[in-house]
Short mmCIF file of C-alpha atoms and ligand atoms in Angstrom, two decimals:
data_model
loop_
_atom_site.label_atom_id
_atom_site.label_comp_id
_atom_site.label_asym_id
_atom_site.label_seq_id
_atom_site.Cartn_x
_atom_site.Cartn_y
_atom_site.Cartn_z
CA MET A 1 3.13 -108.30 -11.87
CA THR A 2 2.30 -105.06 -10.70
CA ILE A 3 3.67 -102.26 -9.02
CA PHE A 4 2.07 -102.99 -5.90
CA ASP A 5 1.42 -106.61 -5.54
CA ALA A 6 4.23 -107.44 -3.29
CA THR A 7 2.48 -104.37 -1.12
CA THR A 8 -0.24 -104.03 1.27
CA LEU A 9 -2.11 -100.95 0.53
CA GLN A 10 -3.38 -99.81 3.64
CA ALA A 11 -6.26 -97.76 4.53
CA THR A 12 -6.18 -96.10 7.55
CA TYR A 13 -8.07 -93.10 6.04
CA ARG A 14 -10.50 -94.79 4.67
CA GLN A 15 -10.77 -96.59 8.19
CA LEU A 16 -11.83 -93.25 9.94
CA GLY A 17 -15.19 -93.85 8.35
CA GLU A 18 -18.15 -92.32 6.16
CA PRO A 19 -18.04 -88.31 7.16
CA PHE A 20 -13.96 -87.80 6.00
CA SER A 21 -14.86 -89.98 2.50
CA THR A 22 -16.67 -91.82 -0.38
CA ASP A 23 -15.56 -94.95 -1.39
CA GLN A 24 -15.15 -94.30 -4.90
CA LEU A 25 -13.55 -96.44 -7.76
CA PRO A 26 -11.74 -94.35 -10.52
CA THR A 27 -13.96 -94.07 -14.35
CA PRO A 28 -11.84 -96.47 -17.08
CA VAL A 29 -10.58 -94.44 -19.91
CA ALA A 30 -10.04 -94.92 -23.51
CA ASN A 31 -6.44 -95.77 -24.38
CA PRO A 32 -3.78 -94.88 -22.02
CA THR A 33 -0.80 -94.75 -22.97
CA LEU A 34 2.71 -94.78 -19.98
CA ILE A 35 4.11 -91.37 -19.93
CA ARG A 36 6.73 -91.96 -17.51
CA VAL A 37 7.35 -93.71 -14.33
CA ASN A 38 9.46 -92.19 -11.40
CA ARG A 39 11.76 -95.72 -10.71
CA ALA A 40 13.57 -94.23 -7.79
CA LEU A 41 10.18 -92.79 -6.07
CA ALA A 42 9.35 -96.47 -7.05
CA GLU A 43 12.31 -97.75 -5.13
CA GLN A 44 12.07 -95.00 -2.18
CA LEU A 45 8.40 -96.50 -1.50
CA ASN A 46 9.45 -99.83 -1.29
CA LEU A 47 7.20 -101.01 -4.63
CA SER A 48 7.74 -104.09 -6.89
CA VAL A 49 10.42 -102.14 -9.27
CA ASP A 50 10.47 -105.35 -11.50
CA GLU A 51 8.30 -104.44 -14.91
CA LEU A 52 7.73 -100.35 -14.33
CA GLU A 53 6.53 -99.92 -17.86
CA SER A 54 4.24 -102.98 -18.04
CA PRO A 55 0.60 -102.86 -19.43
CA GLU A 56 -0.79 -104.34 -16.22
CA ASN A 57 0.73 -101.30 -14.28
CA LEU A 58 -0.74 -98.82 -17.19
CA GLN A 59 -4.18 -100.11 -16.33
CA ILE A 60 -3.27 -98.87 -12.61
CA PHE A 61 -2.09 -95.53 -13.58
CA ALA A 62 -5.07 -95.05 -15.65
CA GLY A 63 -7.54 -96.10 -13.12
CA ASN A 64 -8.50 -98.64 -15.57
CA SER A 65 -7.78 -101.54 -13.04
CA VAL A 66 -7.39 -101.54 -9.73
CA PRO A 67 -4.26 -102.82 -7.14
CA HIS A 68 -5.47 -106.38 -5.80
CA ASN A 69 -5.97 -104.70 -1.97
CA SER A 70 -6.57 -101.29 -2.80
CA GLN A 71 -10.03 -99.59 -1.66
CA PRO A 72 -10.28 -96.23 -3.61
CA ILE A 73 -11.46 -93.26 -1.85
CA ALA A 74 -12.90 -89.81 -2.39
CA THR A 75 -11.90 -87.29 0.51
CA VAL A 76 -13.73 -84.93 1.69
CA TYR A 77 -12.72 -81.02 2.80
CA ALA A 78 -13.85 -77.35 2.46
CA ALA A 79 -11.75 -73.65 1.75
CA HIS A 80 -11.14 -70.43 2.07
CA GLN A 81 -10.68 -69.90 -2.13
CA PHE A 82 -8.88 -66.09 -2.81
CA GLY A 83 -10.24 -65.34 0.54
CA GLY A 84 -14.16 -66.66 0.11
CA TRP A 85 -15.44 -69.84 1.98
CA ASN A 86 -16.59 -72.55 -0.16
CA PRO A 87 -17.99 -75.47 2.48
CA GLN A 88 -18.18 -78.29 0.20
CA LEU A 89 -15.28 -79.34 -1.87
CA GLY A 90 -13.77 -82.71 -1.73
CA ASP A 91 -11.80 -84.56 -4.18
CA GLY A 92 -13.22 -83.68 -7.48
CA ARG A 93 -11.27 -85.26 -9.57
CA ALA A 94 -8.75 -87.91 -7.70
CA VAL A 95 -9.12 -90.97 -5.44
CA LEU A 96 -6.82 -92.18 -2.81
CA LEU A 97 -6.24 -95.57 -3.52
CA GLY A 98 -4.54 -96.71 -0.62
CA GLU A 99 -1.03 -96.18 1.93
CA VAL A 100 2.12 -97.48 1.30
CA ILE A 101 5.17 -98.32 4.18
CA THR A 102 8.40 -97.52 3.15
CA GLN A 103 11.16 -99.10 4.46
CA ASP A 104 12.40 -96.41 6.45
CA GLY A 105 8.50 -96.94 8.09
CA LEU A 106 6.97 -93.30 6.84
CA ARG A 107 3.47 -94.00 5.69
CA TYR A 108 2.95 -92.30 1.94
CA ASP A 109 -0.57 -91.63 0.27
CA VAL A 110 -1.21 -93.06 -3.57
CA GLN A 111 -3.26 -90.46 -4.98
CA LEU A 112 -4.87 -90.77 -8.95
CA LYS A 113 -5.15 -87.14 -10.05
CA GLY A 114 -7.68 -87.14 -12.99
CA SER A 115 -9.14 -90.25 -12.50
CA GLY A 116 -12.89 -88.77 -13.09
CA GLN A 117 -16.14 -87.60 -11.22
CA THR A 118 -16.65 -88.33 -7.20
CA PRO A 119 -19.24 -86.79 -5.45
CA TYR A 120 -17.03 -84.02 -4.88
CA SER A 121 -16.66 -82.61 -8.65
CA ARG A 122 -19.93 -80.26 -8.51
CA ARG A 123 -19.82 -79.86 -12.24
CA GLY A 124 -16.28 -80.93 -13.36
CA ASP A 125 -15.92 -83.32 -15.25
CA GLY A 126 -13.47 -85.12 -12.95
CA ARG A 127 -10.79 -85.08 -15.87
CA SER A 128 -6.97 -83.60 -15.56
CA ALA A 129 -5.70 -82.20 -19.42
CA LEU A 130 -2.20 -83.22 -20.27
CA GLY A 131 -0.13 -79.85 -19.77
CA PRO A 132 -1.13 -79.68 -15.99
CA VAL A 133 0.14 -82.95 -15.35
CA LEU A 134 2.83 -82.54 -17.50
CA ARG A 135 3.39 -79.14 -15.05
CA GLU A 136 3.05 -81.18 -11.69
CA TYR A 137 5.52 -84.45 -12.85
CA ILE A 138 8.41 -81.40 -14.08
CA VAL A 139 7.67 -78.90 -10.99
CA SER A 140 7.11 -81.32 -8.02
CA GLU A 141 10.47 -83.47 -8.97
CA ALA A 142 12.22 -80.46 -9.56
CA MET A 143 11.08 -79.01 -5.82
CA ALA A 144 11.90 -82.92 -4.41
CA ALA A 145 15.01 -82.51 -6.09
CA LEU A 146 15.79 -78.80 -4.64
CA GLY A 147 15.05 -80.09 -1.13
CA ILE A 148 11.60 -78.82 -0.58
CA PRO A 149 9.05 -80.75 1.35
CA THR A 150 6.33 -81.81 -1.65
CA THR A 151 4.28 -84.03 -2.71
CA ARG A 152 5.70 -85.98 -5.60
CA ALA A 153 5.01 -88.06 -9.23
CA LEU A 154 5.05 -91.80 -9.10
CA ALA A 155 3.98 -92.17 -13.07
CA ALA A 156 2.09 -90.07 -15.85
CA VAL A 157 -0.35 -91.65 -18.50
CA THR A 158 -2.45 -89.93 -20.93
CA THR A 159 -5.68 -91.19 -21.22
CA GLY A 160 -6.77 -91.16 -25.44
CA GLU A 161 -10.08 -89.37 -24.10
CA GLN A 162 -9.87 -85.46 -24.85
CA VAL A 163 -10.86 -83.01 -21.64
CA VAL A 164 -12.91 -80.02 -22.75
CA ARG A 165 -11.62 -76.68 -21.68
CA GLU A 166 -11.17 -73.67 -23.45
CA SER A 167 -10.68 -75.69 -26.48
CA PHE A 168 -10.48 -79.83 -26.72
CA LEU A 169 -7.15 -80.88 -24.85
CA PRO A 170 -5.79 -83.91 -24.64
CA GLY A 171 -6.57 -85.72 -21.38
CA GLY A 172 -3.83 -87.21 -18.30
CA ILE A 173 -3.99 -88.85 -15.21
CA LEU A 174 -1.33 -88.40 -12.51
CA THR A 175 -0.19 -90.81 -9.56
CA ARG A 176 0.56 -88.35 -6.58
CA VAL A 177 2.41 -89.65 -3.86
CA ALA A 178 2.34 -87.69 -0.43
CA SER A 179 2.72 -87.72 3.22
CA SER A 180 -0.53 -87.31 3.22
CA HIS A 181 -3.89 -85.09 1.58
CA ILE A 182 -5.04 -83.58 4.61
CA ARG A 183 -5.17 -80.25 4.09
CA ILE A 184 -5.87 -77.62 6.51
CA GLY A 185 -9.17 -77.67 4.58
CA THR A 186 -10.53 -80.92 5.93
CA PHE A 187 -10.40 -79.31 9.67
CA GLN A 188 -12.11 -76.43 8.23
CA PHE A 189 -14.80 -78.62 6.68
CA PHE A 190 -16.29 -80.26 10.16
CA SER A 191 -15.02 -77.47 12.41
CA ALA A 192 -17.69 -75.59 9.93
CA GLN A 193 -20.47 -78.09 10.43
CA GLY A 194 -19.87 -77.71 14.38
CA ASP A 195 -18.26 -81.73 13.81
CA ILE A 196 -15.79 -81.08 17.25
CA ASP A 197 -15.79 -84.40 17.01
CA ALA A 198 -15.13 -85.64 13.92
CA VAL A 199 -11.89 -82.86 14.35
CA LYS A 200 -11.19 -83.97 17.61
CA VAL A 201 -10.90 -87.45 15.27
CA LEU A 202 -8.91 -86.10 13.17
CA ALA A 203 -6.55 -84.37 15.04
CA ASP A 204 -5.51 -87.38 16.51
CA TYR A 205 -5.25 -88.54 13.07
CA VAL A 206 -2.92 -86.85 12.66
CA ILE A 207 -1.15 -86.42 15.24
CA ASP A 208 -0.03 -89.95 15.01
CA ARG A 209 0.98 -89.63 11.72
CA HIS A 210 2.80 -87.00 11.20
CA TYR A 211 3.48 -85.39 14.73
CA PRO A 212 3.54 -88.28 17.68
CA GLN A 213 5.42 -86.21 19.32
CA ALA A 214 2.48 -83.92 20.05
CA ARG A 215 1.53 -86.75 22.16
CA ASP A 216 3.43 -86.01 24.95
CA ASN A 217 2.98 -82.41 25.45
CA THR A 218 0.36 -81.85 27.79
CA GLU A 219 -1.42 -79.93 25.83
CA PRO A 220 -1.38 -82.32 22.27
CA TYR A 221 -3.50 -79.99 20.00
CA LYS A 222 -2.07 -76.50 20.76
CA ALA A 223 1.40 -78.59 20.20
CA LEU A 224 0.33 -79.74 16.76
CA LEU A 225 -0.46 -76.56 16.34
CA GLY A 226 2.12 -75.19 17.06
CA TYR A 227 3.84 -78.19 14.91
CA VAL A 228 1.87 -77.21 12.13
CA VAL A 229 2.39 -73.53 11.43
CA ALA A 230 6.32 -74.53 12.69
CA ALA A 231 6.44 -77.05 9.34
CA GLN A 232 4.90 -74.01 7.18
CA ALA A 233 6.29 -71.66 8.06
CA ARG A 234 9.94 -73.21 6.83
CA LEU A 235 8.95 -74.53 3.56
CA ILE A 236 6.87 -71.00 3.39
CA ALA A 237 10.95 -69.54 3.98
CA GLN A 238 12.36 -72.19 1.22
CA TRP A 239 9.78 -71.04 -1.24
CA MET A 240 10.70 -67.30 -0.70
CA SER A 241 14.73 -68.59 -0.94
CA ILE A 242 14.27 -70.59 -4.66
CA GLY A 243 11.94 -67.62 -5.94
CA PHE A 244 8.93 -70.34 -6.23
CA ILE A 245 5.37 -68.51 -6.45
CA HIS A 246 3.06 -71.23 -5.17
CA GLY A 247 0.08 -69.12 -6.98
CA VAL A 248 -2.98 -70.48 -5.27
CA MET A 249 -2.36 -70.92 -1.59
CA ASN A 250 -6.28 -71.75 -0.93
CA THR A 251 -6.76 -73.35 2.46
CA ASP A 252 -7.72 -76.85 0.60
CA ASN A 253 -4.23 -76.02 -0.99
CA MET A 254 -2.09 -76.28 2.54
CA LEU A 255 -0.90 -79.70 3.27
CA VAL A 256 -0.66 -80.03 7.41
CA CYS A 257 2.12 -82.90 6.58
CA GLY A 258 3.75 -79.28 5.62
CA GLU A 259 4.29 -80.99 1.92
CA THR A 260 3.84 -78.00 -1.17
CA VAL A 261 1.01 -79.44 -2.59
CA ASP A 262 -0.84 -78.35 -5.78
CA TYR A 263 0.94 -76.67 -8.84
CA GLY A 264 -1.87 -75.39 -10.94
CA PRO A 265 -0.48 -71.41 -11.75
CA CYS A 266 2.46 -71.46 -9.98
CA ALA A 267 6.24 -70.28 -11.08
CA PHE A 268 9.57 -70.18 -10.80
CA MET A 269 10.26 -66.28 -10.87
CA ASP A 270 13.24 -65.50 -13.92
CA ALA A 271 13.11 -61.41 -13.43
CA TYR A 272 13.58 -60.49 -9.56
CA ASN A 273 10.31 -58.77 -8.55
CA PRO A 274 8.98 -59.18 -5.16
CA GLN A 275 5.57 -58.03 -6.13
CA LYS A 276 5.37 -60.67 -8.77
CA VAL A 277 2.01 -62.74 -9.53
CA PHE A 278 1.47 -65.65 -12.55
CA SER A 279 -1.33 -66.72 -12.12
CA SER A 280 -4.57 -65.27 -14.92
CA ILE A 281 -7.01 -65.39 -11.93
CA ASP A 282 -5.10 -63.48 -9.18
CA THR A 283 -6.38 -60.39 -10.15
CA HIS A 284 -5.34 -58.53 -6.37
CA GLY A 285 -2.26 -60.11 -6.25
CA ARG A 286 -3.39 -61.99 -3.17
CA TYR A 287 -0.96 -64.69 -3.86
CA ALA A 288 2.26 -62.69 -4.67
CA TYR A 289 5.74 -63.70 -3.71
CA SER A 290 5.75 -61.30 -0.84
CA ASN A 291 2.64 -61.83 0.19
CA GLN A 292 3.07 -65.84 0.56
CA ALA A 293 4.61 -66.09 4.20
CA ASP A 294 1.37 -63.48 5.33
CA ILE A 295 -1.29 -65.76 3.69
CA GLY A 296 0.93 -68.65 5.18
CA HIS A 297 -0.06 -67.37 8.57
CA TRP A 298 -3.89 -66.46 7.78
CA ASN A 299 -4.55 -70.04 6.11
CA LEU A 300 -2.88 -71.65 9.80
CA SER A 301 -5.47 -68.95 12.19
CA TRP A 302 -8.04 -71.22 9.73
CA LEU A 303 -6.57 -74.37 11.51
CA ALA A 304 -6.55 -72.79 14.95
CA GLN A 305 -10.07 -71.78 14.71
CA ALA A 306 -10.93 -75.46 13.87
CA LEU A 307 -9.06 -76.55 16.89
CA LEU A 308 -9.90 -74.08 19.19
CA PRO A 309 -12.44 -76.43 20.71
CA LEU A 310 -9.80 -78.90 21.67
CA MET A 311 -7.75 -76.79 23.00
CA ALA A 312 -9.88 -76.06 25.84
CA GLU A 313 -13.50 -75.05 27.77
CA GLU A 314 -13.12 -71.78 28.02
CA GLU A 315 -13.15 -69.88 24.50
CA ALA A 316 -11.15 -67.27 25.58
CA GLU A 317 -8.40 -69.96 27.43
CA ALA A 318 -8.69 -71.81 24.01
CA ILE A 319 -7.84 -68.72 21.99
CA LYS A 320 -4.65 -67.13 23.73
CA LYS A 321 -3.31 -70.91 23.75
CA ALA A 322 -4.14 -70.66 19.93
CA GLN A 323 -2.39 -67.14 19.49
CA GLY A 324 0.58 -68.58 21.55
CA SER A 325 1.37 -71.42 18.71
CA LEU A 326 0.52 -69.22 15.68
CA SER A 327 2.35 -65.97 16.44
CA GLN A 328 5.66 -68.48 16.72
CA PHE A 329 4.95 -68.11 12.93
CA SER A 330 7.33 -64.76 12.17
CA ALA A 331 9.38 -65.36 14.01
CA ILE A 332 10.34 -69.35 12.79
CA PHE A 333 9.52 -68.45 9.31
CA GLY A 334 11.56 -65.01 9.60
CA GLU A 335 15.28 -66.98 11.03
CA HIS A 336 14.92 -69.35 8.46
CA TYR A 337 13.97 -67.17 5.99
CA GLN A 338 17.22 -64.79 7.18
CA THR A 339 19.88 -68.60 7.50
CA LEU A 340 18.62 -69.35 4.07
CA MET A 341 19.65 -66.53 2.00
CA ALA A 342 22.60 -66.60 4.23
CA ALA A 343 23.48 -69.59 3.15
CA LYS A 344 22.98 -68.27 -0.41
CA LEU A 345 25.64 -65.68 0.35
CA GLY A 346 28.23 -68.37 1.62
CA PHE A 347 27.60 -67.22 5.46
CA ALA A 348 26.79 -70.44 7.27
CA THR A 349 24.83 -68.49 10.09
CA PRO A 350 22.86 -65.20 10.19
CA SER A 351 23.73 -61.68 11.38
CA ALA A 352 23.44 -58.60 11.64
CA THR A 353 25.71 -57.65 8.94
CA VAL A 354 24.58 -60.76 6.55
CA THR A 355 20.85 -59.05 6.29
CA PRO A 356 21.98 -55.92 5.32
CA LEU A 357 24.06 -57.19 2.39
CA PHE A 358 21.11 -59.46 1.26
CA SER A 359 18.27 -56.75 1.43
CA ASP A 360 21.05 -53.96 -0.51
CA LEU A 361 21.33 -57.11 -2.64
CA LEU A 362 17.57 -57.76 -3.22
CA GLU A 363 16.91 -53.65 -4.00
CA ILE A 364 19.53 -53.73 -6.69
CA MET A 365 18.40 -56.96 -8.37
CA ALA A 366 14.93 -55.62 -8.39
CA GLN A 367 15.90 -52.43 -9.79
CA GLN A 368 17.11 -54.01 -12.65
CA GLY A 369 15.54 -56.93 -13.10
CA CYS A 370 17.69 -59.01 -12.49
CA ASP A 371 17.43 -63.14 -13.01
CA TYR A 372 16.48 -64.48 -9.43
CA THR A 373 18.42 -67.63 -10.30
CA LEU A 374 20.92 -66.76 -12.24
CA THR A 375 21.75 -63.81 -9.90
CA PHE A 376 23.36 -66.56 -7.07
CA ARG A 377 25.27 -68.62 -8.69
CA ALA A 378 27.08 -66.14 -11.15
CA LEU A 379 27.92 -65.08 -7.64
CA THR A 380 28.69 -68.23 -6.38
CA ASP A 381 31.02 -68.38 -9.10
CA GLN A 382 32.93 -65.54 -7.68
CA LEU A 383 34.59 -68.01 -5.25
CA ALA A 384 34.74 -70.60 -7.64
CA PRO A 385 38.64 -72.49 -7.29
CA LYS A 386 40.09 -71.57 -10.66
CA GLY A 387 39.59 -73.97 -13.42
CA THR A 388 36.38 -75.54 -12.27
CA GLY A 389 34.50 -75.97 -15.28
CA ASP A 390 30.77 -75.47 -13.33
CA VAL A 391 30.62 -71.49 -14.06
CA LEU A 392 27.69 -69.98 -16.17
CA GLY A 393 30.84 -67.60 -17.62
CA GLU A 394 29.38 -66.17 -20.87
CA LEU A 395 25.75 -67.27 -20.09
CA TYR A 396 24.77 -64.89 -17.47
CA PRO A 397 28.19 -62.25 -16.29
CA LEU A 398 26.77 -60.42 -13.57
CA HIS A 399 25.52 -57.28 -13.30
CA PRO A 400 27.15 -54.47 -13.87
CA ALA A 401 25.27 -52.95 -11.35
CA LEU A 402 26.40 -55.36 -8.95
CA GLN A 403 29.88 -54.31 -8.65
CA GLY A 404 29.23 -52.30 -5.97
CA TRP A 405 27.66 -54.02 -3.93
CA LEU A 406 30.14 -57.17 -4.52
CA LYS A 407 33.29 -55.40 -3.09
CA GLU A 408 31.05 -55.02 -0.40
CA TRP A 409 30.13 -58.50 -0.33
CA LEU A 410 34.05 -59.77 -0.41
CA ASP A 411 34.89 -57.39 2.10
CA VAL A 412 32.16 -58.89 4.96
CA LEU A 413 33.44 -62.04 3.83
CA ALA A 414 36.99 -61.25 4.70
CA GLU A 415 35.84 -59.01 7.90
CA GLU A 416 34.34 -62.19 8.86
CA ASN A 417 37.18 -65.24 8.05
CA ILE A 418 35.35 -66.77 6.21
CA ASP A 419 37.20 -69.36 3.47
CA HIS A 420 36.25 -68.87 -0.01
CA ALA A 421 36.48 -72.48 -0.37
CA VAL A 422 34.13 -73.01 2.41
CA ALA A 423 31.69 -70.20 1.40
CA HIS A 424 31.98 -71.29 -2.70
CA GLN A 425 30.18 -74.99 -0.81
CA LEU A 426 27.82 -73.66 0.45
CA MET A 427 26.55 -71.46 -1.81
CA ALA A 428 26.97 -74.40 -4.47
CA ASN A 429 24.82 -75.82 -2.20
CA ASN A 430 22.07 -73.90 -1.61
CA ASN A 431 22.08 -71.85 -5.17
CA PRO A 432 20.54 -74.32 -7.85
CA VAL A 433 21.62 -73.47 -11.57
CA PHE A 434 18.54 -75.46 -12.96
CA ILE A 435 15.03 -74.28 -12.24
CA PRO A 436 11.65 -75.74 -13.58
CA ARG A 437 11.83 -72.60 -15.86
CA ASN A 438 8.01 -71.42 -17.11
CA HIS A 439 9.30 -71.27 -20.74
CA GLN A 440 10.56 -74.85 -21.08
CA ILE A 441 7.49 -75.76 -19.27
CA GLU A 442 5.39 -74.29 -21.98
CA ALA A 443 7.81 -75.21 -24.74
CA VAL A 444 7.29 -79.20 -22.94
CA ILE A 445 3.15 -78.82 -22.81
CA ASN A 446 2.89 -77.63 -26.35
CA GLU A 447 4.99 -80.39 -27.93
CA ALA A 448 3.32 -82.97 -26.10
CA THR A 449 -0.21 -81.26 -26.90
CA ARG A 450 0.29 -80.73 -30.17
CA ASP A 451 2.58 -83.82 -31.86
CA ASN A 452 2.39 -86.27 -28.86
CA ASP A 453 6.37 -86.19 -28.49
CA PHE A 454 7.37 -85.93 -24.95
CA THR A 455 11.30 -85.94 -25.68
CA ARG A 456 11.45 -82.46 -24.12
CA PHE A 457 9.94 -83.72 -21.26
CA HIS A 458 11.65 -86.45 -20.16
CA LYS A 459 15.12 -84.20 -20.97
CA LEU A 460 13.54 -81.13 -18.44
CA VAL A 461 12.71 -84.03 -16.02
CA ASP A 462 15.93 -85.29 -16.24
CA VAL A 463 18.37 -82.07 -15.99
CA LEU A 464 15.70 -80.84 -13.73
CA ALA A 465 17.01 -83.90 -10.76
CA LYS A 466 20.52 -82.37 -10.89
CA PRO A 467 19.75 -78.64 -10.23
CA PHE A 468 23.29 -77.77 -8.05
CA VAL A 469 25.27 -78.56 -10.79
CA TYR A 470 26.34 -76.36 -13.86
CA ARG A 471 26.82 -78.65 -16.94
CA GLU A 472 27.49 -76.92 -20.17
CA VAL A 473 25.56 -79.06 -22.61
CA ASP A 474 22.55 -78.49 -20.89
CA ALA A 475 23.11 -74.73 -20.42
CA ASP A 476 19.86 -74.28 -22.16
CA PHE A 477 18.37 -75.32 -19.34
CA ALA A 478 19.53 -72.54 -17.44
CA ARG A 479 19.12 -69.46 -19.58
CA PRO A 480 16.16 -67.20 -18.60
CA PRO A 481 12.93 -67.12 -21.17
CA ARG A 482 14.29 -64.54 -24.10
CA PRO A 483 11.53 -61.27 -24.55
CA ASP A 484 9.40 -63.35 -27.28
CA GLU A 485 9.92 -66.74 -25.07
CA GLU A 486 8.58 -65.47 -21.33
CA VAL A 487 5.55 -66.69 -20.14
CA LEU A 488 3.18 -63.79 -18.34
CA ALA A 489 0.17 -65.87 -17.04
CA THR A 490 0.09 -68.96 -15.90
CA PHE A 491 -3.35 -71.18 -15.89
CA CYS A 492 -5.52 -73.51 -12.94
CA GLY A 493 -5.95 -75.35 -16.20
CA THR A 494 -8.63 -77.22 -14.28
P1 LIG B 1 -8.15 -77.27 -7.51
O1 LIG B 1 -8.24 -75.91 -8.28
O2 LIG B 1 -7.37 -78.03 -8.14
O3 LIG B 1 -7.51 -76.78 -5.91
O4 LIG B 1 -9.37 -78.08 -6.83
C1 LIG B 1 -9.99 -76.62 -6.77
C2 LIG B 1 -11.88 -77.23 -6.21
O5 LIG B 1 -12.08 -78.31 -7.41
C3 LIG B 1 -11.27 -79.25 -5.43
O6 LIG B 1 -12.34 -79.77 -4.82
C4 LIG B 1 -11.02 -80.05 -7.07
O7 LIG B 1 -11.23 -81.69 -6.70
C5 LIG B 1 -11.92 -79.38 -7.77
N1 LIG B 1 -12.08 -79.76 -9.08
C6 LIG B 1 -11.22 -79.14 -9.98
N2 LIG B 1 -10.39 -79.60 -10.81
C7 LIG B 1 -12.23 -80.66 -11.17
C8 LIG B 1 -12.49 -81.05 -12.47
N3 LIG B 1 -12.31 -80.78 -13.72
N4 LIG B 1 -13.70 -81.54 -12.06
C9 LIG B 1 -14.20 -82.00 -11.02
N5 LIG B 1 -13.32 -81.44 -9.93
C10 LIG B 1 -12.89 -80.21 -9.58
MG1 LIG B 2 -6.16 -78.55 -5.01
#
């Protein structure tokens, strides 16, 4: 019995035909072992969960056998990577097994990542080291628990084979789930070739699959662009509100469905610093924390460019329409960001008094190097009803430099007649206490890679599944890194 036995894996993307994908089986691996299967996600996807950890499922997650009704493919795309154009990319180490439909009628891709070479591998080995597989599992599932649109992790396995990176490392494969894997770069691939028919097929497919409301619009392709712009603007505002740095916002790493994808050199900030960059290859700080909205907008302008021929015959007219949709980005981002930041301070809606309050706060936090996550949590605790155990206490006292600001904030809450219990609830729901901190992820990867020990991995995944409730027994997972634990750079790990 396998997880897919009671499911018909669909292949609507494969049915778009040759230019979009190539049939590609995963390449078997020597000696796979199961690390973890995500039961809650499997249930949500309507899969058979009776024997999740069966040897048959392991063979599927390892790419050693394919589900009975699967016709795996590798898809093609292009991208701007760090601003430079790359006309030919694609799934170089991934295959799409097929699509599943949930009970609510939602369609999801199921993809193996690290499953061997494909026609798009270029010089790559088609494999993934164990470390990046664990990182993606941990961070993508943490993002889901934080309520942020994201691809998901259904399973992780080791391959029993080594991959050659800076050194020999154990290999791994992640089973990834996404609303779809269609990227801005997928549109760019066909646009750059002047294949307007293919761009139209793709746009129609995306409308049907993700934005059917656009069909009712008199200008469906302009509407499509508008929906993608809005989804990305909201997504990036959410990243900003939790201190997340994606790290590699190339146009192939931006899904048109609006889910976060590609957890390569990503990281959550510990100490607040708007200029923060983690990725070791981002030498110019292109993808720094505070640049993310601008980069999102820049990336979307390439989607707009690809859609131009569908919007109007006259180029000038098409550009005007595209600009109409693109220009919404800043307003949508700003509104969403302000709302999220207001909620972090206990205000249900942003206002002219609230906005300066949080910009002042962030300024002090940056000057003092305050921990981004725990400062908001320590503020949340200020309004906690007396006697609750769910407070940080000694773990992270509010920084003394915030005393003056604290008084101002309490004054504004009083002026606006905001009930502390209500504000506390809003804050507790918007200020996580457990985030996937880099030093924790690093420790997990070290233990797994060096000792083949996954105890810490499982513990961290479990802790991060409930990010908004502080549990003192798990205090070690909440605290910021000590100076000697601090991770200064993250690596793509490809
Ligand atoms: P990423 O950095 O994961 O976004 O990957 C960028 C591009 O390189 C994508 O087209 C990947 O499919 C490809 N790629 C990354 N790692 C490998 C690998 N080990 N083997 C083959 N292709 C790869
Ligand atoms: Mg990628």
